[in-house]
Amino acid sequence: MSSNDSSGITRDETLIFTVSQDGRARIYDFADLPCPELHCHFAEGFRGVIRGGRVLTVPTTDAYWATMRRFLGFLDSFNAAPASMAELKRTHLHEYAANQRGARSVASVGLDLQRLCRVLGETPDGVLDPSVGEFVKRPARLAPRRAALSTTPVYSATEFAALLEAARKDVAAIQRRIVACEQQLTAFQAAPTSPPAGVESYADLEEHTAIAQGAVLDAAARTGKIPRSLHGTALATLAQGLFLGGSDLAPLLVLAGALTGLRSSEITSLPARHAVDGQAVTIAVDDARARRTQAVRWPLHGGQDSHLHHPGDFYLMLHQLTARGREFTGSPVIWSVWRGGKPATPAFSSTSALLTVWARRHQLTSDSGEPLAVRLNAIRATVRRRQG
């Protein structure tokens, strides 16, 4: 053996002696490995790795050693193994990478290929074929791609059609309900009626009478609350006809996602402020990921049921449905819902529970017959795929 250099390495042609960070010694002898014609240059590459940085730990040098042992064993399995480093081709590297993927994890294979390329990159200039020498500078070319931690599901055509049908049916019913209540309120306000003689308050009237119904709508519209004297199941339900209820949110969110293709966070934070130029509506959407606000312009169609099929018309309908609630909340966000006896801006901390209940109520199922998991991110992924 020759003398030690400053890094604690004793040089010999194929025998390598190392001293680790904790002072432990290790000897790596290529003599027992296959493909002896390649030993000298692999030993040079191994020394270069060790010299190239701080003193390595024993587990790290062992890992490099295991990589070289695996690769040389793989080359030895060929009928005509490379007789020199110059005969090593990129195809050998690709085939080795493919061979390793079948038995080991993606992360493990990736690290193995990085170590192999670093050893090859430390061999003397001119030893490797030029194309291989350039190739090993970027080991990511060989490494298998990591699978996404979670893949956003995409609905099939059948699933998405059922989802849209249920959402459109519910949204149409919501709009009819609120429009009917608004018309009833308008009629009462145009010709307010006092309680009949002998009746002290509207609460003493039968709950189904038009007078009582008009009175509670008028009170709710003016105060945002149901007067205590008018409490009652039928009257409270009627009062909520002027405002969105909690169960209304799910179909509106689903349809908003399907028509706009916006992210969940963008849908739940839709602004009430907008501009209409006669042909389109423009809003400023907060893109949290890009940390910026972008203008979104949606054409207006104006036809019958266009609010169920086009984003611009849907937005203006939603704006109208939530207008009374926003008068009391003062929120810049378009959403408003009757909650806790008064209009409020929904928090939307999580929409999954809301959507799950709605999907179960409609008995929506996947193609496999399982209950359909309704998620805004899956709706967006489906819309984007359908758009190409």
mmCIF file of C-alpha atoms in Angstrom:
data_model
loop_
_atom_site.group_PDB
_atom_site.id
_atom_site.type_symbol
_atom_site.label_atom_id
_atom_site.label_comp_id
_atom_site.label_asym_id
_atom_site.label_seq_id
_atom_site.Cartn_x
_atom_site.Cartn_y
_atom_site.Cartn_z
ATOM 1 C CA MET A 1 0.000 0.000 0.000
ATOM 2 C CA SER A 2 1.115 3.547 -0.622
ATOM 3 C CA SER A 3 1.169 6.227 2.060
ATOM 4 C CA ASN A 4 -1.937 7.994 3.361
ATOM 5 C CA ASP A 5 -3.015 11.349 1.919
ATOM 6 C CA SER A 6 -4.560 14.184 3.927
ATOM 7 C CA SER A 7 -8.069 12.694 3.670
ATOM 8 C CA GLY A 8 -7.058 9.478 5.409
ATOM 9 C CA ILE A 9 -7.166 7.349 2.238
ATOM 10 C CA THR A 10 -4.496 4.794 1.441
ATOM 11 C CA ARG A 11 -4.158 4.286 -2.306
ATOM 12 C CA ASP A 12 -3.762 0.950 -4.031
ATOM 13 C CA GLU A 13 -4.996 0.023 -7.468
ATOM 14 C CA THR A 14 -8.134 -1.853 -6.344
ATOM 15 C CA LEU A 15 -7.870 -1.876 -2.569
ATOM 16 C CA ILE A 16 -9.309 1.137 -0.764
ATOM 17 C CA PHE A 17 -8.814 1.964 2.897
ATOM 18 C CA THR A 18 -10.975 4.653 4.466
ATOM 19 C CA VAL A 19 -11.308 6.268 7.877
ATOM 20 C CA SER A 20 -14.822 7.456 8.712
ATOM 21 C CA GLN A 21 -15.944 10.496 10.672
ATOM 22 C CA ASP A 22 -16.020 8.533 13.901
ATOM 23 C CA GLY A 23 -12.557 7.067 13.314
ATOM 24 C CA ARG A 24 -13.659 3.632 12.164
ATOM 25 C CA ALA A 25 -11.553 2.027 9.439
ATOM 26 C CA ARG A 26 -12.993 0.259 6.402
ATOM 27 C CA ILE A 27 -11.369 -1.707 3.603
ATOM 28 C CA TYR A 28 -13.046 -2.145 0.215
ATOM 29 C CA ASP A 29 -11.444 -4.755 -2.032
ATOM 30 C CA PHE A 30 -12.580 -5.055 -5.658
ATOM 31 C CA ALA A 31 -10.786 -8.379 -6.098
ATOM 32 C CA ASP A 32 -13.905 -10.450 -5.432
ATOM 33 C CA LEU A 33 -16.242 -8.417 -7.676
ATOM 34 C CA PRO A 34 -17.152 -9.400 -11.263
ATOM 35 C CA CYS A 35 -15.959 -7.603 -14.423
ATOM 36 C CA PRO A 36 -12.268 -7.288 -13.338
ATOM 37 C CA GLU A 37 -11.447 -5.264 -16.461
ATOM 38 C CA LEU A 38 -13.422 -2.377 -14.969
ATOM 39 C CA HIS A 39 -12.096 -2.535 -11.412
ATOM 40 C CA CYS A 40 -9.277 -0.075 -11.779
ATOM 41 C CA HIS A 41 -11.443 2.738 -13.083
ATOM 42 C CA PHE A 42 -14.297 2.065 -10.674
ATOM 43 C CA ALA A 43 -11.765 2.223 -7.857
ATOM 44 C CA GLU A 44 -10.565 5.576 -9.185
ATOM 45 C CA GLY A 45 -14.157 6.825 -9.304
ATOM 46 C CA PHE A 46 -14.772 5.612 -5.744
ATOM 47 C CA ARG A 47 -11.655 7.409 -4.516
ATOM 48 C CA GLY A 48 -12.813 10.554 -6.289
ATOM 49 C CA VAL A 49 -16.144 10.439 -4.477
ATOM 50 C CA ILE A 50 -14.403 10.052 -1.135
ATOM 51 C CA ARG A 51 -11.934 12.844 -1.874
ATOM 52 C CA GLY A 52 -14.600 15.107 -3.343
ATOM 53 C CA GLY A 53 -16.176 16.140 -0.078
ATOM 54 C CA ARG A 54 -15.992 15.797 3.632
ATOM 55 C CA VAL A 55 -14.967 12.477 5.151
ATOM 56 C CA LEU A 56 -17.882 10.098 4.653
ATOM 57 C CA THR A 57 -19.591 7.959 7.247
ATOM 58 C CA VAL A 58 -19.283 4.164 7.124
ATOM 59 C CA PRO A 59 -22.946 3.721 6.051
ATOM 60 C CA THR A 60 -22.424 6.172 3.184
ATOM 61 C CA THR A 61 -19.283 4.498 1.857
ATOM 62 C CA ASP A 62 -21.001 1.125 2.296
ATOM 63 C CA ALA A 63 -23.893 2.396 0.192
ATOM 64 C CA TYR A 64 -21.553 3.441 -2.641
ATOM 65 C CA TRP A 65 -19.848 0.071 -2.400
ATOM 66 C CA ALA A 66 -23.181 -1.783 -2.621
ATOM 67 C CA THR A 67 -24.145 0.258 -5.695
ATOM 68 C CA MET A 68 -20.920 -0.612 -7.500
ATOM 69 C CA ARG A 69 -21.276 -4.265 -6.548
ATOM 70 C CA ARG A 70 -24.835 -4.374 -7.910
ATOM 71 C CA PHE A 71 -23.919 -2.616 -11.143
ATOM 72 C CA LEU A 72 -20.892 -4.798 -11.868
ATOM 73 C CA GLY A 73 -22.965 -7.894 -11.140
ATOM 74 C CA PHE A 74 -25.604 -6.643 -13.554
ATOM 75 C CA LEU A 75 -23.014 -6.063 -16.301
ATOM 76 C CA ASP A 76 -21.617 -9.535 -15.710
ATOM 77 C CA SER A 77 -25.011 -11.022 -16.555
ATOM 78 C CA PHE A 78 -24.607 -9.957 -20.212
ATOM 79 C CA ASN A 79 -23.297 -12.536 -22.675
ATOM 80 C CA ALA A 80 -20.757 -9.948 -23.732
ATOM 81 C CA ALA A 81 -20.043 -7.719 -20.751
ATOM 82 C CA PRO A 82 -18.117 -4.499 -21.451
ATOM 83 C CA ALA A 83 -14.394 -5.269 -21.545
ATOM 84 C CA SER A 84 -13.470 -1.646 -20.840
ATOM 85 C CA MET A 85 -15.057 1.539 -19.606
ATOM 86 C CA ALA A 86 -15.095 2.807 -23.195
ATOM 87 C CA GLU A 87 -17.494 -0.022 -24.074
ATOM 88 C CA LEU A 88 -19.951 1.058 -21.410
ATOM 89 C CA LYS A 89 -22.970 2.561 -23.168
ATOM 90 C CA ARG A 90 -25.995 4.550 -22.134
ATOM 91 C CA THR A 91 -28.157 1.510 -22.855
ATOM 92 C CA HIS A 92 -26.346 -0.333 -20.033
ATOM 93 C CA LEU A 93 -27.360 2.426 -17.623
ATOM 94 C CA HIS A 94 -30.959 2.475 -18.798
ATOM 95 C CA GLU A 95 -31.290 -1.293 -18.557
ATOM 96 C CA TYR A 96 -29.756 -1.307 -15.088
ATOM 97 C CA ALA A 97 -32.241 1.363 -13.964
ATOM 98 C CA ALA A 98 -35.156 -0.653 -15.362
ATOM 99 C CA ASN A 99 -33.838 -3.817 -13.691
ATOM 100 C CA GLN A 100 -33.668 -2.134 -10.292
ATOM 101 C CA ARG A 101 -37.178 -0.688 -10.472
ATOM 102 C CA GLY A 102 -38.744 -4.125 -10.371
ATOM 103 C CA ALA A 103 -37.364 -5.030 -6.950
ATOM 104 C CA ARG A 104 -36.882 -1.776 -5.025
ATOM 105 C CA SER A 105 -38.733 1.388 -4.098
ATOM 106 C CA VAL A 106 -38.656 4.475 -6.296
ATOM 107 C CA ALA A 107 -36.705 6.431 -3.679
ATOM 108 C CA SER A 108 -34.141 3.651 -3.239
ATOM 109 C CA VAL A 109 -33.579 3.276 -6.968
ATOM 110 C CA GLY A 110 -33.193 7.015 -7.371
ATOM 111 C CA LEU A 111 -30.471 7.202 -4.725
ATOM 112 C CA ASP A 112 -28.709 4.154 -6.195
ATOM 113 C CA LEU A 113 -28.560 5.765 -9.625
ATOM 114 C CA GLN A 114 -27.264 9.019 -8.174
ATOM 115 C CA ARG A 115 -24.410 7.159 -6.479
ATOM 116 C CA LEU A 116 -23.579 5.200 -9.630
ATOM 117 C CA CYS A 117 -23.470 8.328 -11.785
ATOM 118 C CA ARG A 118 -21.297 10.135 -9.266
ATOM 119 C CA VAL A 119 -18.751 7.289 -9.247
ATOM 120 C CA LEU A 120 -18.695 7.212 -13.062
ATOM 121 C CA GLY A 121 -18.393 10.984 -13.149
ATOM 122 C CA GLU A 122 -15.261 10.797 -10.973
ATOM 123 C CA THR A 123 -13.391 8.457 -13.342
ATOM 124 C CA PRO A 124 -10.399 9.969 -15.193
ATOM 125 C CA ASP A 125 -11.058 12.114 -18.261
ATOM 126 C CA GLY A 126 -11.240 10.171 -21.516
ATOM 127 C CA VAL A 127 -12.087 6.838 -19.864
ATOM 128 C CA LEU A 128 -15.809 6.939 -20.583
ATOM 129 C CA ASP A 129 -17.481 7.187 -23.962
ATOM 130 C CA PRO A 130 -18.139 10.958 -24.412
ATOM 131 C CA SER A 131 -21.912 10.448 -24.612
ATOM 132 C CA VAL A 132 -21.885 8.464 -21.359
ATOM 133 C CA GLY A 133 -19.635 11.014 -19.672
ATOM 134 C CA GLU A 134 -22.090 13.769 -20.485
ATOM 135 C CA PHE A 135 -25.081 11.624 -19.585
ATOM 136 C CA VAL A 136 -23.992 10.777 -16.041
ATOM 137 C CA LYS A 137 -23.816 14.456 -15.153
ATOM 138 C CA ARG A 138 -27.622 14.375 -14.924
ATOM 139 C CA PRO A 139 -28.688 11.220 -13.072
ATOM 140 C CA ALA A 140 -32.290 12.442 -13.004
ATOM 141 C CA ARG A 141 -32.550 11.208 -16.591
ATOM 142 C CA LEU A 142 -32.320 7.672 -15.262
ATOM 143 C CA ALA A 143 -34.245 7.963 -12.012
ATOM 144 C CA PRO A 144 -37.879 6.840 -12.074
ATOM 145 C CA ARG A 145 -40.383 9.577 -11.458
ATOM 146 C CA ARG A 146 -41.959 9.658 -8.053
ATOM 147 C CA ALA A 147 -45.635 8.942 -8.007
ATOM 148 C CA ALA A 148 -47.718 11.838 -6.793
ATOM 149 C CA LEU A 149 -48.401 11.684 -3.083
ATOM 150 C CA SER A 150 -52.075 11.917 -3.884
ATOM 151 C CA THR A 151 -53.703 11.823 -7.287
ATOM 152 C CA THR A 152 -56.726 14.009 -7.774
ATOM 153 C CA PRO A 153 -59.554 11.769 -9.008
ATOM 154 C CA VAL A 154 -61.409 12.547 -12.204
ATOM 155 C CA TYR A 155 -65.078 11.737 -12.675
ATOM 156 C CA SER A 156 -66.212 9.585 -15.571
ATOM 157 C CA ALA A 157 -68.661 11.037 -18.097
ATOM 158 C CA THR A 158 -71.532 9.184 -16.409
ATOM 159 C CA GLU A 159 -70.556 10.286 -12.895
ATOM 160 C CA PHE A 160 -70.051 13.906 -13.939
ATOM 161 C CA ALA A 161 -73.380 14.006 -15.782
ATOM 162 C CA ALA A 162 -75.224 12.717 -12.702
ATOM 163 C CA LEU A 163 -73.401 15.233 -10.531
ATOM 164 C CA LEU A 164 -74.367 18.120 -12.795
ATOM 165 C CA GLU A 165 -77.969 16.969 -13.114
ATOM 166 C CA ALA A 166 -78.419 16.862 -9.337
ATOM 167 C CA ALA A 167 -76.740 20.252 -8.828
ATOM 168 C CA ARG A 168 -78.760 21.953 -11.579
ATOM 169 C CA LYS A 169 -82.014 20.524 -10.246
ATOM 170 C CA ASP A 170 -81.306 21.811 -6.743
ATOM 171 C CA VAL A 171 -80.066 25.238 -7.877
ATOM 172 C CA ALA A 172 -83.162 25.711 -10.042
ATOM 173 C CA ALA A 173 -85.349 24.893 -7.025
ATOM 174 C CA ILE A 174 -83.403 27.317 -4.816
ATOM 175 C CA GLN A 175 -83.861 30.099 -7.311
ATOM 176 C CA ARG A 176 -87.603 29.412 -7.692
ATOM 177 C CA ARG A 177 -88.027 29.450 -3.914
ATOM 178 C CA ILE A 178 -86.291 32.769 -3.403
ATOM 179 C CA VAL A 179 -87.940 34.407 -6.406
ATOM 180 C CA ALA A 180 -91.366 33.312 -5.133
ATOM 181 C CA CYS A 181 -90.641 34.768 -1.679
ATOM 182 C CA GLU A 182 -89.391 38.013 -3.190
ATOM 183 C CA GLN A 183 -92.593 38.296 -5.219
ATOM 184 C CA GLN A 184 -94.684 37.632 -2.123
ATOM 185 C CA LEU A 185 -92.735 40.273 -0.203
ATOM 186 C CA THR A 186 -93.148 42.784 -3.025
ATOM 187 C CA ALA A 187 -96.905 42.199 -3.066
ATOM 188 C CA PHE A 188 -97.184 42.671 0.712
ATOM 189 C CA GLN A 189 -95.094 45.848 0.711
ATOM 190 C CA ALA A 190 -97.162 47.306 -2.124
ATOM 191 C CA ALA A 191 -100.355 46.931 -0.083
ATOM 192 C CA PRO A 192 -99.506 46.232 3.567
ATOM 193 C CA THR A 193 -102.365 44.807 5.523
ATOM 194 C CA SER A 194 -102.977 45.436 9.203
ATOM 195 C CA PRO A 195 -104.086 42.606 11.479
ATOM 196 C CA PRO A 196 -107.851 42.139 11.378
ATOM 197 C CA ALA A 197 -109.978 43.682 14.150
ATOM 198 C CA GLY A 198 -109.598 41.861 17.429
ATOM 199 C CA VAL A 199 -106.171 40.428 16.501
ATOM 200 C CA GLU A 200 -103.313 42.079 18.404
ATOM 201 C CA SER A 201 -100.405 40.853 16.263
ATOM 202 C CA TYR A 202 -99.567 38.850 13.193
ATOM 203 C CA ALA A 203 -98.418 36.039 15.472
ATOM 204 C CA ASP A 204 -102.023 35.439 16.445
ATOM 205 C CA LEU A 205 -102.922 34.680 12.845
ATOM 206 C CA GLU A 206 -102.792 31.229 11.368
ATOM 207 C CA GLU A 207 -99.255 30.649 10.132
ATOM 208 C CA HIS A 208 -100.369 29.770 6.626
ATOM 209 C CA THR A 209 -102.249 32.987 5.951
ATOM 210 C CA ALA A 210 -100.903 35.375 3.343
ATOM 211 C CA ILE A 211 -100.987 38.253 5.843
ATOM 212 C CA ALA A 212 -98.739 36.455 8.334
ATOM 213 C CA GLN A 213 -96.431 35.259 5.622
ATOM 214 C CA GLY A 214 -96.082 38.713 4.134
ATOM 215 C CA ALA A 215 -95.456 40.220 7.547
ATOM 216 C CA VAL A 216 -92.659 37.831 8.450
ATOM 217 C CA LEU A 217 -91.002 38.333 5.083
ATOM 218 C CA ASP A 218 -91.187 42.078 5.545
ATOM 219 C CA ALA A 219 -89.697 41.868 9.031
ATOM 220 C CA ALA A 220 -86.906 39.555 7.903
ATOM 221 C CA ALA A 221 -86.080 41.784 4.936
ATOM 222 C CA ARG A 222 -85.881 44.904 7.115
ATOM 223 C CA THR A 223 -84.018 43.499 10.101
ATOM 224 C CA GLY A 224 -82.300 40.343 8.902
ATOM 225 C CA LYS A 225 -83.990 38.508 11.768
ATOM 226 C CA ILE A 226 -87.225 36.732 12.510
ATOM 227 C CA PRO A 227 -89.109 38.694 15.201
ATOM 228 C CA ARG A 228 -89.604 36.541 18.285
ATOM 229 C CA SER A 229 -93.323 37.118 18.142
ATOM 230 C CA LEU A 230 -93.348 35.489 14.727
ATOM 231 C CA HIS A 231 -91.315 32.414 15.555
ATOM 232 C CA GLY A 232 -92.742 29.147 14.370
ATOM 233 C CA THR A 233 -91.605 26.393 12.068
ATOM 234 C CA ALA A 234 -93.578 27.491 9.040
ATOM 235 C CA LEU A 235 -92.816 31.191 9.490
ATOM 236 C CA ALA A 236 -89.106 30.583 10.116
ATOM 237 C CA THR A 237 -88.904 28.434 6.996
ATOM 238 C CA LEU A 238 -90.664 31.135 5.038
ATOM 239 C CA ALA A 239 -88.302 33.810 6.322
ATOM 240 C CA GLN A 240 -85.339 31.782 5.149
ATOM 241 C CA GLY A 241 -86.872 31.930 1.696
ATOM 242 C CA LEU A 242 -85.237 35.344 1.373
ATOM 243 C CA PHE A 243 -81.811 33.973 2.236
ATOM 244 C CA LEU A 244 -79.760 30.906 1.365
ATOM 245 C CA GLY A 245 -79.934 28.083 3.873
ATOM 246 C CA GLY A 246 -77.018 25.876 4.879
ATOM 247 C CA SER A 247 -78.253 23.006 2.737
ATOM 248 C CA ASP A 248 -78.289 25.300 -0.315
ATOM 249 C CA LEU A 249 -74.532 25.739 -0.319
ATOM 250 C CA ALA A 250 -73.548 22.275 -1.576
ATOM 251 C CA PRO A 251 -75.336 22.330 -4.969
ATOM 252 C CA LEU A 252 -74.274 25.942 -5.536
ATOM 253 C CA LEU A 253 -70.625 25.059 -4.821
ATOM 254 C CA VAL A 254 -70.798 22.029 -7.104
ATOM 255 C CA LEU A 255 -72.300 23.995 -9.969
ATOM 256 C CA ALA A 256 -69.870 26.874 -9.421
ATOM 257 C CA GLY A 257 -66.960 24.444 -9.676
ATOM 258 C CA ALA A 258 -68.337 22.686 -12.741
ATOM 259 C CA LEU A 259 -69.070 25.903 -14.644
ATOM 260 C CA THR A 260 -66.025 27.995 -13.704
ATOM 261 C CA GLY A 261 -63.270 25.401 -13.255
ATOM 262 C CA LEU A 262 -61.880 27.500 -10.386
ATOM 263 C CA ARG A 263 -60.039 26.078 -7.390
ATOM 264 C CA SER A 264 -61.938 25.381 -4.192
ATOM 265 C CA SER A 265 -60.364 28.379 -2.435
ATOM 266 C CA GLU A 266 -61.244 30.645 -5.361
ATOM 267 C CA ILE A 267 -64.863 29.489 -5.384
ATOM 268 C CA THR A 268 -65.392 29.972 -1.654
ATOM 269 C CA SER A 269 -63.862 33.454 -1.795
ATOM 270 C CA LEU A 270 -65.677 34.731 -4.900
ATOM 271 C CA PRO A 271 -65.970 38.507 -4.589
ATOM 272 C CA ALA A 272 -69.314 40.285 -4.664
ATOM 273 C CA ARG A 273 -67.763 43.200 -6.500
ATOM 274 C CA HIS A 274 -67.944 42.879 -10.276
ATOM 275 C CA ALA A 275 -68.326 44.805 -13.502
ATOM 276 C CA VAL A 276 -70.845 44.152 -16.275
ATOM 277 C CA ASP A 277 -70.323 45.600 -19.734
ATOM 278 C CA GLY A 278 -73.470 44.170 -21.295
ATOM 279 C CA GLN A 279 -71.737 41.227 -22.899
ATOM 280 C CA ALA A 280 -69.718 39.839 -20.009
ATOM 281 C CA VAL A 281 -69.148 40.026 -16.280
ATOM 282 C CA THR A 282 -65.647 40.569 -14.915
ATOM 283 C CA ILE A 283 -64.453 39.776 -11.394
ATOM 284 C CA ALA A 284 -61.071 39.778 -9.651
ATOM 285 C CA VAL A 285 -60.213 36.292 -8.370
ATOM 286 C CA ASP A 286 -57.595 35.804 -5.670
ATOM 287 C CA ASP A 287 -55.100 33.155 -6.764
ATOM 288 C CA ALA A 288 -53.641 32.057 -3.426
ATOM 289 C CA ARG A 289 -51.032 29.778 -4.986
ATOM 290 C CA ALA A 290 -49.636 32.461 -7.251
ATOM 291 C CA ARG A 291 -50.173 35.108 -4.547
ATOM 292 C CA ARG A 292 -51.805 37.457 -6.971
ATOM 293 C CA THR A 293 -55.214 38.614 -8.153
ATOM 294 C CA GLN A 294 -56.281 37.960 -11.696
ATOM 295 C CA ALA A 295 -59.237 39.325 -13.649
ATOM 296 C CA VAL A 296 -61.673 36.701 -14.887
ATOM 297 C CA ARG A 297 -64.152 37.612 -17.631
ATOM 298 C CA TRP A 298 -67.180 35.439 -18.333
ATOM 299 C CA PRO A 299 -69.484 36.047 -21.323
ATOM 300 C CA LEU A 300 -73.194 36.536 -20.604
ATOM 301 C CA HIS A 301 -75.755 34.548 -22.579
ATOM 302 C CA GLY A 302 -79.026 35.666 -21.052
ATOM 303 C CA GLY A 303 -81.146 32.798 -22.324
ATOM 304 C CA GLN A 304 -83.573 30.672 -20.373
ATOM 305 C CA ASP A 305 -81.763 28.587 -17.743
ATOM 306 C CA SER A 306 -78.442 30.066 -18.898
ATOM 307 C CA HIS A 307 -77.504 30.470 -15.217
ATOM 308 C CA LEU A 308 -77.404 26.680 -14.996
ATOM 309 C CA HIS A 309 -75.000 26.292 -17.915
ATOM 310 C CA HIS A 310 -72.715 29.344 -18.154
ATOM 311 C CA PRO A 311 -70.375 30.805 -15.497
ATOM 312 C CA GLY A 312 -71.193 34.467 -16.084
ATOM 313 C CA ASP A 313 -74.954 34.011 -15.841
ATOM 314 C CA PHE A 314 -74.487 31.706 -12.832
ATOM 315 C CA TYR A 315 -72.398 34.330 -11.046
ATOM 316 C CA LEU A 316 -75.024 37.049 -11.529
ATOM 317 C CA MET A 317 -77.759 34.684 -10.295
ATOM 318 C CA LEU A 318 -75.694 33.836 -7.194
ATOM 319 C CA HIS A 319 -75.093 37.534 -6.631
ATOM 320 C CA GLN A 320 -78.849 38.143 -6.673
ATOM 321 C CA LEU A 321 -79.632 35.190 -4.387
ATOM 322 C CA THR A 322 -77.197 36.421 -1.738
ATOM 323 C CA ALA A 323 -77.867 40.142 -2.066
ATOM 324 C CA ARG A 324 -80.191 40.457 0.934
ATOM 325 C CA GLY A 325 -77.832 38.540 3.195
ATOM 326 C CA ARG A 326 -74.864 40.687 2.204
ATOM 327 C CA GLU A 327 -76.798 43.814 3.126
ATOM 328 C CA PHE A 328 -76.482 42.690 6.738
ATOM 329 C CA THR A 329 -73.068 40.992 6.718
ATOM 330 C CA GLY A 330 -71.284 43.681 4.705
ATOM 331 C CA SER A 331 -68.881 40.981 3.483
ATOM 332 C CA PRO A 332 -66.922 41.538 0.257
ATOM 333 C CA VAL A 333 -67.357 37.810 -0.466
ATOM 334 C CA ILE A 334 -70.414 36.899 -2.512
ATOM 335 C CA TRP A 335 -71.570 34.095 -0.212
ATOM 336 C CA SER A 336 -74.156 34.679 2.506
ATOM 337 C CA VAL A 337 -76.262 32.136 4.380
ATOM 338 C CA TRP A 338 -78.951 32.207 7.081
ATOM 339 C CA ARG A 339 -77.271 30.772 10.164
ATOM 340 C CA GLY A 340 -77.898 31.160 13.876
ATOM 341 C CA GLY A 341 -81.062 33.133 13.265
ATOM 342 C CA LYS A 342 -79.426 35.756 11.073
ATOM 343 C CA PRO A 343 -77.511 36.206 7.785
ATOM 344 C CA ALA A 344 -73.829 35.267 8.035
ATOM 345 C CA THR A 345 -70.818 34.721 5.804
ATOM 346 C CA PRO A 346 -70.025 30.981 5.746
ATOM 347 C CA ALA A 347 -66.540 30.057 6.951
ATOM 348 C CA PHE A 348 -66.017 27.189 4.476
ATOM 349 C CA SER A 349 -63.297 25.691 6.688
ATOM 350 C CA SER A 350 -64.106 22.393 4.987
ATOM 351 C CA THR A 351 -66.578 21.643 2.224
ATOM 352 C CA SER A 352 -66.133 17.858 2.221
ATOM 353 C CA ALA A 353 -68.744 17.122 4.916
ATOM 354 C CA LEU A 354 -71.224 19.481 3.273
ATOM 355 C CA LEU A 355 -70.757 17.841 -0.129
ATOM 356 C CA THR A 356 -70.839 14.320 1.294
ATOM 357 C CA VAL A 357 -74.238 14.862 2.925
ATOM 358 C CA TRP A 358 -75.573 16.364 -0.298
ATOM 359 C CA ALA A 359 -74.259 13.465 -2.426
ATOM 360 C CA ARG A 360 -75.804 10.896 -0.078
ATOM 361 C CA ARG A 361 -79.145 12.704 -0.185
ATOM 362 C CA HIS A 362 -79.134 12.380 -3.953
ATOM 363 C CA GLN A 363 -77.813 8.806 -3.751
ATOM 364 C CA LEU A 364 -75.006 9.624 -6.186
ATOM 365 C CA THR A 365 -72.854 6.591 -6.936
ATOM 366 C CA SER A 366 -69.630 5.896 -8.785
ATOM 367 C CA ASP A 367 -69.427 3.640 -11.826
ATOM 368 C CA SER A 368 -68.527 0.798 -9.470
ATOM 369 C CA GLY A 369 -71.701 1.318 -7.442
ATOM 370 C CA GLU A 370 -69.989 2.876 -4.423
ATOM 371 C CA PRO A 371 -71.182 6.191 -2.910
ATOM 372 C CA LEU A 372 -69.703 8.984 -5.008
ATOM 373 C CA ALA A 373 -67.115 11.117 -3.230
ATOM 374 C CA VAL A 374 -67.897 14.696 -4.238
ATOM 375 C CA ARG A 375 -64.914 17.039 -3.966
ATOM 376 C CA LEU A 376 -64.342 20.455 -5.527
ATOM 377 C CA ASN A 377 -60.773 19.585 -6.530
ATOM 378 C CA ALA A 378 -62.050 16.492 -8.376
ATOM 379 C CA ILE A 379 -64.666 18.616 -10.145
ATOM 380 C CA ARG A 380 -61.950 21.067 -11.232
ATOM 381 C CA ALA A 381 -59.694 18.235 -12.448
ATOM 382 C CA THR A 382 -62.586 16.814 -14.470
ATOM 383 C CA VAL A 383 -63.401 20.186 -16.023
ATOM 384 C CA ARG A 384 -59.773 20.767 -16.986
ATOM 385 C CA ARG A 385 -59.499 17.348 -18.586
ATOM 386 C CA ARG A 386 -62.705 17.845 -20.550
ATOM 387 C CA GLN A 387 -61.370 21.180 -21.791
ATOM 388 C CA GLY A 388 -58.277 19.373 -23.110
#
